CSV table of C-alpha atoms in Angstrom, one decimal:
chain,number,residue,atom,x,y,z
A,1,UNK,CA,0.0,0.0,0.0
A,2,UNK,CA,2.8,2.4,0.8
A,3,UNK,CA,5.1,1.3,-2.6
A,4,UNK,CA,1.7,2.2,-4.3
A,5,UNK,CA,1.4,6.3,-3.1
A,6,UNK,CA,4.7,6.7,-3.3
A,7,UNK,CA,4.5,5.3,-6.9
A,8,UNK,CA,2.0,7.3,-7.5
A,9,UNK,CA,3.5,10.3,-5.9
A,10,UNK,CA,6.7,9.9,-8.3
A,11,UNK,CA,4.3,9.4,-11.3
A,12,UNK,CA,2.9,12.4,-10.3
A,13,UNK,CA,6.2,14.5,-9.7
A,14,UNK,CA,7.9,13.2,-12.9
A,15,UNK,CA,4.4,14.3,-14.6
A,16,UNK,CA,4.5,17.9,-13.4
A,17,UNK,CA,8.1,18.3,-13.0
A,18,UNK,CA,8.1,17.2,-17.1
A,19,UNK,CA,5.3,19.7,-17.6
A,20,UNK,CA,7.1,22.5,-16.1
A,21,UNK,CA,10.2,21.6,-18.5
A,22,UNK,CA,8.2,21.3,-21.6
A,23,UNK,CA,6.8,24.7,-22.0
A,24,UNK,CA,9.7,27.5,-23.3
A,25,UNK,CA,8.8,31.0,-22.2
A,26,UNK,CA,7.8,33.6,-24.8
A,27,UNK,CA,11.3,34.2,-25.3
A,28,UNK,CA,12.1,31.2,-26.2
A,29,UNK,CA,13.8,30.5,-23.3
A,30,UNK,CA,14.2,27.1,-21.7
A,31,UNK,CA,14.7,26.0,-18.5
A,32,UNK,CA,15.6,22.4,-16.9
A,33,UNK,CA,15.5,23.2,-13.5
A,34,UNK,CA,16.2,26.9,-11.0
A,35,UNK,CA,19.6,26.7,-10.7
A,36,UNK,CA,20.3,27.7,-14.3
A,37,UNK,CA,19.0,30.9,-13.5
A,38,UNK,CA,20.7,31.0,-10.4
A,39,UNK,CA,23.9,30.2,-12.6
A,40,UNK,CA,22.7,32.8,-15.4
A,41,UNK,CA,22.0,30.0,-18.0
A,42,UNK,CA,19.1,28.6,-20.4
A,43,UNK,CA,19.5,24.9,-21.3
A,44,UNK,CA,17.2,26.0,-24.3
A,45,UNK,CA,17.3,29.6,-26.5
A,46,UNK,CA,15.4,30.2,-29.4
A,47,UNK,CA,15.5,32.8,-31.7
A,48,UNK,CA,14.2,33.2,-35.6
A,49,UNK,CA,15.0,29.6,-36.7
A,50,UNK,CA,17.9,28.9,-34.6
A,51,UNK,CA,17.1,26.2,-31.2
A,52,UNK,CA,20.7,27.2,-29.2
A,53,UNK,CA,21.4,24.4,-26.8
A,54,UNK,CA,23.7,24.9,-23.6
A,55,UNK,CA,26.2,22.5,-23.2
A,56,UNK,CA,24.6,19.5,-21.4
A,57,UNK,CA,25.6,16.9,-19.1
A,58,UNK,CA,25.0,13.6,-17.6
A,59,UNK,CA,24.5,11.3,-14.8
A,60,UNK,CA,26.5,8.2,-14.4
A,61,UNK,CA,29.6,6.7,-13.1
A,62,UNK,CA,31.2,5.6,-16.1
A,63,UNK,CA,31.3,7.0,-19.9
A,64,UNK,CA,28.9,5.3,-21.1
A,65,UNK,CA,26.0,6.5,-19.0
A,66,UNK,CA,26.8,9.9,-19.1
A,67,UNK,CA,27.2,9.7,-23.1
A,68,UNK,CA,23.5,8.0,-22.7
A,69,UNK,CA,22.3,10.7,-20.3
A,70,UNK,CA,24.0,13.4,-22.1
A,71,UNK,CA,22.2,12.8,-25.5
A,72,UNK,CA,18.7,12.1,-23.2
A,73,UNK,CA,18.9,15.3,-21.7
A,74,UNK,CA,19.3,17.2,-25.7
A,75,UNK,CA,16.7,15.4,-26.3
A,76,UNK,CA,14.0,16.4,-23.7
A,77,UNK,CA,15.0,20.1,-25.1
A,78,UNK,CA,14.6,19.4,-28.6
A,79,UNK,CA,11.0,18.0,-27.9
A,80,UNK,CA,10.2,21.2,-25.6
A,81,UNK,CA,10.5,23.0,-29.0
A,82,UNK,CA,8.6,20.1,-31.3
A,83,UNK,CA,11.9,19.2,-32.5
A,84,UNK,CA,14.2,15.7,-32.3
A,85,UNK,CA,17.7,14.6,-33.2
A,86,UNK,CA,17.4,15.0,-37.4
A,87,UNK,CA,17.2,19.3,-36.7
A,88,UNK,CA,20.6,19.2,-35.0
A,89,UNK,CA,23.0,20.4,-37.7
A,90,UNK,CA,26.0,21.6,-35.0
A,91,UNK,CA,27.5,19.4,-32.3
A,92,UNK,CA,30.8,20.0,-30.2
A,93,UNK,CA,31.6,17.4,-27.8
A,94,UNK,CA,33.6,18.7,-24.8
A,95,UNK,CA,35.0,15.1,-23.2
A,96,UNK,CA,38.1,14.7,-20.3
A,97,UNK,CA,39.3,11.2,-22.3
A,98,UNK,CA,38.3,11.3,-26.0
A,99,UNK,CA,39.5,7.8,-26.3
A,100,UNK,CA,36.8,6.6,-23.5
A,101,UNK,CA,33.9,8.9,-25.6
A,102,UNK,CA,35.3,7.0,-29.3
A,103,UNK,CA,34.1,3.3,-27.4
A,104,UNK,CA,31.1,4.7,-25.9
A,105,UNK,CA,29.7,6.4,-28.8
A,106,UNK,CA,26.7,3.7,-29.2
A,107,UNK,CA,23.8,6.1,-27.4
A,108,UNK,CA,25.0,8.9,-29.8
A,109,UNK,CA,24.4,6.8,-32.8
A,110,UNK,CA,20.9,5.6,-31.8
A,111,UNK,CA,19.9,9.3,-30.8
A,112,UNK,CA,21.2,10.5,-34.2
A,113,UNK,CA,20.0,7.4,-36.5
A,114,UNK,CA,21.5,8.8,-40.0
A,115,UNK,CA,21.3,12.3,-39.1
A,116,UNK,CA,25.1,14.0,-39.7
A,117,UNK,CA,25.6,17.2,-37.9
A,118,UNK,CA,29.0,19.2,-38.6
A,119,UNK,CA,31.0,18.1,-35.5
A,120,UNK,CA,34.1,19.3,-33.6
A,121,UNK,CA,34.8,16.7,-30.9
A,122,UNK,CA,37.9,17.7,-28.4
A,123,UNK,CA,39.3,16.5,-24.8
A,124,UNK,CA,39.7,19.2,-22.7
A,125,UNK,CA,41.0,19.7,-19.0
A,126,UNK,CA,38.0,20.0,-16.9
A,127,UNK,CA,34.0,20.3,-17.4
A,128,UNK,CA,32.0,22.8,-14.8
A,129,UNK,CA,31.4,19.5,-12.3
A,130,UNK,CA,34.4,17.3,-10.8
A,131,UNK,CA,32.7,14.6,-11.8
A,132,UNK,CA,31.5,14.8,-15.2
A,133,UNK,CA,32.9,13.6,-18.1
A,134,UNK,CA,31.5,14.4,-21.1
A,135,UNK,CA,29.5,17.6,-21.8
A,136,UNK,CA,27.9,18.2,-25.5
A,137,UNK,CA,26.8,21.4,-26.9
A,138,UNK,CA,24.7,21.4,-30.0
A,139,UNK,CA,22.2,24.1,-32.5
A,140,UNK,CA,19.2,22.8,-33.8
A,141,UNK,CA,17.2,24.6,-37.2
A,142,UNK,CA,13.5,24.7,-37.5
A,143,UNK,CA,14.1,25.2,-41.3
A,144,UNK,CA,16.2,22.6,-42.5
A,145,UNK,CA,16.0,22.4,-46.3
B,1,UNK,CA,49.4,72.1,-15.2
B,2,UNK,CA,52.0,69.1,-16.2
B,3,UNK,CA,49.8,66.8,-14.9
B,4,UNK,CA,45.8,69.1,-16.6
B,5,UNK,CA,47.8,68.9,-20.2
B,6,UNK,CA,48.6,65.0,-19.8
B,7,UNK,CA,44.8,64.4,-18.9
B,8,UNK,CA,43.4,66.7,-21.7
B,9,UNK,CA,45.7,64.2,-23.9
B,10,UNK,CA,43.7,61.1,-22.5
B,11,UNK,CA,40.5,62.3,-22.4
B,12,UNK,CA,40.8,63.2,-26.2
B,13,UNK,CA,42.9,59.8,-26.8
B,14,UNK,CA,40.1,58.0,-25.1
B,15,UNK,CA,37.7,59.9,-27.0
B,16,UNK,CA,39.5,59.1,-30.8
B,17,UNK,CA,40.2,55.5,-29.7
B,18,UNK,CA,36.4,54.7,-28.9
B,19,UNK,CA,35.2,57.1,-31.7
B,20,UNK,CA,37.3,55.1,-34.5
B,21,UNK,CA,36.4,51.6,-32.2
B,22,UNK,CA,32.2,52.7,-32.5
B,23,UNK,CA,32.0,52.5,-36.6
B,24,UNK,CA,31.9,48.5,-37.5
B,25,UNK,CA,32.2,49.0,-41.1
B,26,UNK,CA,30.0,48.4,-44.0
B,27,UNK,CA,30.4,45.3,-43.9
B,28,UNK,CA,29.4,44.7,-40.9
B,29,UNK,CA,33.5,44.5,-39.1
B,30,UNK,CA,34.2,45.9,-36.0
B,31,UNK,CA,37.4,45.8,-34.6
B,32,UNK,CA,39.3,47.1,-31.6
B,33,UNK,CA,43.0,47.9,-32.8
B,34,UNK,CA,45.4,47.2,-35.9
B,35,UNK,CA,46.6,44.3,-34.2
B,36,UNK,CA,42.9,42.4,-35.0
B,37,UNK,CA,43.9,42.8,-38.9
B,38,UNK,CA,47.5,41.7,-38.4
B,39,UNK,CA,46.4,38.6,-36.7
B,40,UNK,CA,43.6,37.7,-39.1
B,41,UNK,CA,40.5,38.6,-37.1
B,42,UNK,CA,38.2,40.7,-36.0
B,43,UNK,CA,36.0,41.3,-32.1
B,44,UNK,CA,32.5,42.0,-34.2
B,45,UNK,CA,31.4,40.4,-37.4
B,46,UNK,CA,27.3,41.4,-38.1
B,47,UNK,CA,25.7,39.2,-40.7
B,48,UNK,CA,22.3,39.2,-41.2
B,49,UNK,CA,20.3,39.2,-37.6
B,50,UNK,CA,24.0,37.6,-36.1
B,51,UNK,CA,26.8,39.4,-34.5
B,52,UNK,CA,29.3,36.8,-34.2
B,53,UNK,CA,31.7,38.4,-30.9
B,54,UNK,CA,35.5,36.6,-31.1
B,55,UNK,CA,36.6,35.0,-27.8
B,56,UNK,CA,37.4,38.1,-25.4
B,57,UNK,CA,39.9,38.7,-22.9
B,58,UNK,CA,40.7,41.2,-20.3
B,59,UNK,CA,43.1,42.4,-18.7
B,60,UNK,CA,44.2,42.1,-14.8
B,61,UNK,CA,46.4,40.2,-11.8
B,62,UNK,CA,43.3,38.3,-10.6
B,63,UNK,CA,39.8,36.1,-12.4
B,64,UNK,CA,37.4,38.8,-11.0
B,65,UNK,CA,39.8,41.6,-12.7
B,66,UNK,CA,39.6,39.4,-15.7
B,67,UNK,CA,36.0,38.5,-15.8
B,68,UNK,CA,35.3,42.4,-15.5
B,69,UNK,CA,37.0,43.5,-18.1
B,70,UNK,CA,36.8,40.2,-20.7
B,71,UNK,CA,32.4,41.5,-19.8
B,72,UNK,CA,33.4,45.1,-20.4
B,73,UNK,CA,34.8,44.9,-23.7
B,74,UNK,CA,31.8,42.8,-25.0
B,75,UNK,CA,29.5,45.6,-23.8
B,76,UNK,CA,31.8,47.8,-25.8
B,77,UNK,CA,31.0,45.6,-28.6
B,78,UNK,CA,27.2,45.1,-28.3
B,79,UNK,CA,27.2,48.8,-28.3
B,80,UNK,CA,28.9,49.5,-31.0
B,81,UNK,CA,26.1,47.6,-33.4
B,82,UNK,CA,23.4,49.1,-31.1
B,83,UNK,CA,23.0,46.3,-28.9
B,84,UNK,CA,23.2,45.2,-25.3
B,85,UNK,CA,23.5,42.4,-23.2
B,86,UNK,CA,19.8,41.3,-23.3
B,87,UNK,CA,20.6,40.7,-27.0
B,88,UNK,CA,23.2,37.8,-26.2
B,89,UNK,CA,21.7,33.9,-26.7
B,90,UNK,CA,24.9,32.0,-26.9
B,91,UNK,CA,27.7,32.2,-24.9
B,92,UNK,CA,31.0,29.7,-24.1
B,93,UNK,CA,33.2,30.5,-21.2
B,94,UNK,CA,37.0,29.2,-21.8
B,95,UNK,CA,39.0,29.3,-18.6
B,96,UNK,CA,42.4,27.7,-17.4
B,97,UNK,CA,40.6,27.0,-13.8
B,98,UNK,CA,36.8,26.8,-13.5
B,99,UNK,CA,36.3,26.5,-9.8
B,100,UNK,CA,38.5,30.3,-9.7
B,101,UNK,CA,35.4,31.7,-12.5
B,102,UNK,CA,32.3,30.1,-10.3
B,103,UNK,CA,33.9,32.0,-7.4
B,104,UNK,CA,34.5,35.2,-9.9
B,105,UNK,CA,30.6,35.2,-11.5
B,106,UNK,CA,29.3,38.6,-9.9
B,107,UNK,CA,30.4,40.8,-12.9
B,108,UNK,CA,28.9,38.2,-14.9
B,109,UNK,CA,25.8,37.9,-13.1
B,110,UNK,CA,25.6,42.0,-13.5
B,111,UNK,CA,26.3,41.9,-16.9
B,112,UNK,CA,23.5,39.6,-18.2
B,113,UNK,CA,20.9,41.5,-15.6
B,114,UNK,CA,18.5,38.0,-15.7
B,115,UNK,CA,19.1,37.4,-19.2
B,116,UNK,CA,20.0,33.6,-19.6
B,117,UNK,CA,22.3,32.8,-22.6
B,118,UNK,CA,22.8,29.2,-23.7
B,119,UNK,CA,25.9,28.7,-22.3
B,120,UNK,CA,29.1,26.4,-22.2
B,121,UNK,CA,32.1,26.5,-20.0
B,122,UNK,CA,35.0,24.3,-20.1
B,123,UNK,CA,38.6,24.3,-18.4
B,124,UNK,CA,41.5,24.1,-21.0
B,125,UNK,CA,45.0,24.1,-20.8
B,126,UNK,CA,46.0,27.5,-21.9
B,127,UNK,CA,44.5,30.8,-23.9
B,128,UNK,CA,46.3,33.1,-26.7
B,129,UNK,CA,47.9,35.3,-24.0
B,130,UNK,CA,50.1,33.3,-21.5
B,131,UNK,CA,48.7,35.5,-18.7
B,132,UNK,CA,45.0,35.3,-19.9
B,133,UNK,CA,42.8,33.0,-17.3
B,134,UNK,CA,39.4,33.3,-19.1
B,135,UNK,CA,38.2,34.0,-22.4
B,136,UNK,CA,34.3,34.7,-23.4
B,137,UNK,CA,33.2,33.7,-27.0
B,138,UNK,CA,29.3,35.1,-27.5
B,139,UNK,CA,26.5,35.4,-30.4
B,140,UNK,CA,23.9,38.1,-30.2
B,141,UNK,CA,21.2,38.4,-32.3
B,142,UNK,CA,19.0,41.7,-33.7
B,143,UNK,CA,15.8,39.3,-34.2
B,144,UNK,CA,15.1,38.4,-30.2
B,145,UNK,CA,11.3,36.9,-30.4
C,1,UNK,CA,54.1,0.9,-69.1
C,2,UNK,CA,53.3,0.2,-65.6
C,3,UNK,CA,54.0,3.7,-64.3
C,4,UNK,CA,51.9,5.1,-66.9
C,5,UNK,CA,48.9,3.2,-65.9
C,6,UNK,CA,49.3,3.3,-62.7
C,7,UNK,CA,49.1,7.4,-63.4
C,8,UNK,CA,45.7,7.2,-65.5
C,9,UNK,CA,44.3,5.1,-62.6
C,10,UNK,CA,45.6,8.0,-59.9
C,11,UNK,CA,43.6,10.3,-62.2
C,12,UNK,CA,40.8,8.7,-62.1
C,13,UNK,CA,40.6,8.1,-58.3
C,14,UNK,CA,41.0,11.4,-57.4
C,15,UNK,CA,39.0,12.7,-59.9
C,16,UNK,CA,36.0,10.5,-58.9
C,17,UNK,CA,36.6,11.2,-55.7
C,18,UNK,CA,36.8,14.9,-55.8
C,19,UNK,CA,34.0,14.5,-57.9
C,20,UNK,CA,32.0,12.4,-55.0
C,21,UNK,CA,32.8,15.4,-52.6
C,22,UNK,CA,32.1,18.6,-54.9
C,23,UNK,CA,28.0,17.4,-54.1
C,24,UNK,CA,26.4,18.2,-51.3
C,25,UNK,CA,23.2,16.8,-51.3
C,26,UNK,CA,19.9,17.7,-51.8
C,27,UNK,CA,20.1,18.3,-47.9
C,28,UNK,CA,22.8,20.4,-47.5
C,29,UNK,CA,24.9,17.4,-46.5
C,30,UNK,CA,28.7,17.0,-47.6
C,31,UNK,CA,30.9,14.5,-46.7
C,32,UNK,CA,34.9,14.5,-47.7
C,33,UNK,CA,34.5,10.1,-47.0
C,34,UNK,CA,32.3,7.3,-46.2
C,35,UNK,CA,34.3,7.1,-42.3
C,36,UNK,CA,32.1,10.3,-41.7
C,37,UNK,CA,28.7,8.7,-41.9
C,38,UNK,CA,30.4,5.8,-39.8
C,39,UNK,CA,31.3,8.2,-37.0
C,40,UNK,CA,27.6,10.3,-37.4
C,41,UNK,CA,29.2,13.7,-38.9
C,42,UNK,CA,29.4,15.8,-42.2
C,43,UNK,CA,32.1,18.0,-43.2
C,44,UNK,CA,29.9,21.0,-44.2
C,45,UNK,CA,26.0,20.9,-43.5
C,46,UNK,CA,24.5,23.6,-45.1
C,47,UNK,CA,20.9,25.4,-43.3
C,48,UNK,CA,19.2,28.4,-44.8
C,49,UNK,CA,21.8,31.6,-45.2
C,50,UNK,CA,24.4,28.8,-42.9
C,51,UNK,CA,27.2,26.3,-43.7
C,52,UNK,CA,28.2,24.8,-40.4
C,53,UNK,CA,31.7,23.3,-41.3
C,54,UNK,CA,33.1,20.7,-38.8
C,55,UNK,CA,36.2,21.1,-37.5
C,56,UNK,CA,38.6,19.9,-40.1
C,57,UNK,CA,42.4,18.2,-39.3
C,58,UNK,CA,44.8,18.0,-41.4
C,59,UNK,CA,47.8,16.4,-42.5
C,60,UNK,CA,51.5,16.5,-41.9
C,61,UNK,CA,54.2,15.9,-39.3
C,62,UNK,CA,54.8,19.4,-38.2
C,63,UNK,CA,52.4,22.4,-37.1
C,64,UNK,CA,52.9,24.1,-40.5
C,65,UNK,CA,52.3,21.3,-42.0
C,66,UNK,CA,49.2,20.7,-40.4
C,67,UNK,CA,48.3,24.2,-41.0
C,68,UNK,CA,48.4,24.5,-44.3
C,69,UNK,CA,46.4,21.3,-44.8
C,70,UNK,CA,43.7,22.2,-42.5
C,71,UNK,CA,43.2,25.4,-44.9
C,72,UNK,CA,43.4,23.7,-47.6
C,73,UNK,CA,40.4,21.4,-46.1
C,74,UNK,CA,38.3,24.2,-45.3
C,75,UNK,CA,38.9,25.6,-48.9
C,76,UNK,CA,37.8,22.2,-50.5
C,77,UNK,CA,34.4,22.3,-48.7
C,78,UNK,CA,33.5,26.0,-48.8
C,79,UNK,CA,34.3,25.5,-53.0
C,80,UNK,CA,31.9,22.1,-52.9
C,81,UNK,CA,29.1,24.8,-52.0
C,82,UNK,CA,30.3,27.7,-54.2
C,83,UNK,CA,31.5,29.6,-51.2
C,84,UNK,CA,35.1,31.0,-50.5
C,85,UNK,CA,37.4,32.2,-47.7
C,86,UNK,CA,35.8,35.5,-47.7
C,87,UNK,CA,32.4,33.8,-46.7
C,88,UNK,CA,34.0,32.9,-43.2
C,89,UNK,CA,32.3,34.6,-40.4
C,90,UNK,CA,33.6,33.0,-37.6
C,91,UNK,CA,36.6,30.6,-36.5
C,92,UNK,CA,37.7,28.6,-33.6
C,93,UNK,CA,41.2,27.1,-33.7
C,94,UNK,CA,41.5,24.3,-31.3
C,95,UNK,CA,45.4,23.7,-31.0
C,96,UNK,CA,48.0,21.5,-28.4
C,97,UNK,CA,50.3,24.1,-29.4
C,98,UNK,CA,49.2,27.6,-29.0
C,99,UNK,CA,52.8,29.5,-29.9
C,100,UNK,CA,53.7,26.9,-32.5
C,101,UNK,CA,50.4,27.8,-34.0
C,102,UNK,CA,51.2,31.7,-33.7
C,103,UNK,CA,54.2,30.9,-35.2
C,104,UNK,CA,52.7,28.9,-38.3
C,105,UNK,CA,50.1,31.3,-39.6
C,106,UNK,CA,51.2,32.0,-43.0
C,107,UNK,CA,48.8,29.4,-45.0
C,108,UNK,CA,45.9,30.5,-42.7
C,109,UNK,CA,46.9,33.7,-43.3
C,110,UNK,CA,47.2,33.6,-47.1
C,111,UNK,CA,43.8,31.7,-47.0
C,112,UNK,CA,41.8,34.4,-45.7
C,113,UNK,CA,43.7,37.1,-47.9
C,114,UNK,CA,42.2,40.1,-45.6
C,115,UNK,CA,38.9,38.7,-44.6
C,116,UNK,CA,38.7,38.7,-41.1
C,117,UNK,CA,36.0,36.8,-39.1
C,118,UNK,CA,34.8,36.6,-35.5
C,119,UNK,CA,37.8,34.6,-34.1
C,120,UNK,CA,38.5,31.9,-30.9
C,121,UNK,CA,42.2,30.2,-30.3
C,122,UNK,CA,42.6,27.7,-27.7
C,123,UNK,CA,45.1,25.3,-26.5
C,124,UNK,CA,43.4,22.1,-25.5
C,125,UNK,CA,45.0,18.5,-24.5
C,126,UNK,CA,43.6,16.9,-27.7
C,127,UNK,CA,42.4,16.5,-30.3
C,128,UNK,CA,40.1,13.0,-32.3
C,129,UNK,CA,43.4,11.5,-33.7
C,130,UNK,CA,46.5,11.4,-31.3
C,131,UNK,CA,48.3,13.0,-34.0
C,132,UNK,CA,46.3,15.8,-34.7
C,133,UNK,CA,48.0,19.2,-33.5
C,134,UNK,CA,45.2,21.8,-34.8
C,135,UNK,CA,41.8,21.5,-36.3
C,136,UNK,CA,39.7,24.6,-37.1
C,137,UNK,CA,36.3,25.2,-37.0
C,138,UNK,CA,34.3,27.7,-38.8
C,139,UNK,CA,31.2,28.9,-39.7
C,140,UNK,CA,30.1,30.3,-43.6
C,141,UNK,CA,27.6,33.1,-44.3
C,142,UNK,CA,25.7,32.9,-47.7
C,143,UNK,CA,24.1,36.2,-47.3
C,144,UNK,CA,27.3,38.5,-46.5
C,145,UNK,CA,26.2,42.1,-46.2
């Protein structure tokens, strides 16, 4: 009896808590949770036919599931706009250990299925968490040819 | 009346230099100094509803000198094509340690004034300048919805 | 004999192959080899007024080298969509070198021939292939002012 409210509790908090991401302001502006503002950040800015997407990052403890995470988290913010993976024409990936990101590229692949964006992939030092890995910035078009 | 002379010559230098940096071209170029030209680039480039800003630095001993100024000579920019920070959607932050920029946000935080940029920032090993800690790339655009 | 033929057969394969690149498809879509769609990328993905370029590598065992062949990349793709170097609006040069890349500017130099985009120069701690000491990034503008 107890599993069932609290299921029914989270069903309920993933519902509104989805809601509340899914709507961009009248800007255009996108938001996944307080803190960005807090941190002066949209995950999501749109303007004329341009979706800009913040650099975004995952959970997990290893590579993979934060290259899974990574490209789940895009795609939340495409779908607040009505978009998905085949508007993204610009991608740089931001990764501590490119050699890790080349073996754990499978998630990317499946969220991309065919689509080619113009990519720029580099390791870098460090990523605004300690602990995160891999951090992927992409631009999405509302009038692809 | 050393000393009144000397500052009559800065105010009027001052004056000239910000005169000659508030014209972008017809083109749409804006540049700071003669050194942008000899190094192949320049801080503004309009096209279309864009204004492409080149990574910025500033000057100073500390990060919060440094994220001052690097904010100070973007306003400079915005203004010279008419624009201001409300009009900036993209923005990535370069800097050679990330946890000394988090600390170093106010002028930041001032500068965008609640507007929320997609933004990226990443640690990397090392900028143009050996003394340069942080370096601010932005897009601005002239159609905001 | 042998040489000769050999010689028609080189011919052939690169012109065939430049051939295969000078088409973007009806997509905007321009790949320089089949390992692109393998790794989910395009060399130049064209949007409305927009050609997103990825960044390019090049070949060579020195930073001058390397250089020059980068250019030479960017060139080959901004050409496969009738553009030039005077259509470049913005650049970031991601580099493991960042004084042996002031030091090599000559081709990139020569490349732009007085254009002067919106520019970014980094030093980073790697790049896809171990070998790699510069790639460059840019962004195209159909609709220069």
């Amino acid at each position: 009896m107890k599993t069932r409210l609290l299921f029914s509790v989270l069903i309920l908090a993933t519902f509104f808590s989805h809601a509340q991401e899914s709507n961009p302001d009248d800007k255009g502006v996108f938001h996944f949770g307080p803190w960005e503002e807090q941190w002066g950040y949209a995950q999501g800015r749109k303007v004329g036919n341009t979706l800009y997407i913040s650099g975004t990052v995952g959970r997990g403890e290893t590579m993979e599931q934060q290259v899974k995470s990574v490209f789940e988290g895009i795609q939340r913010t495409l779908e607040a706009y009505g978009l998905n993976a085949s508007h993204v024409v610009k991608e740089v990936i931001y990764t501590t250990d490119i050699e890790a990101t080349k073996k754990a590229v499978t998630p990317r692949m499946e969220f991309y299925d065919g689509n080619t964006p113009a990519a720029t992939w580099v390791q870098i030092e460090r990523l605004f968490s300690p602990g995160s890995m891999i951090e992927v910035e992409v631009e999405a078009r509302f009038d692809l040819d």
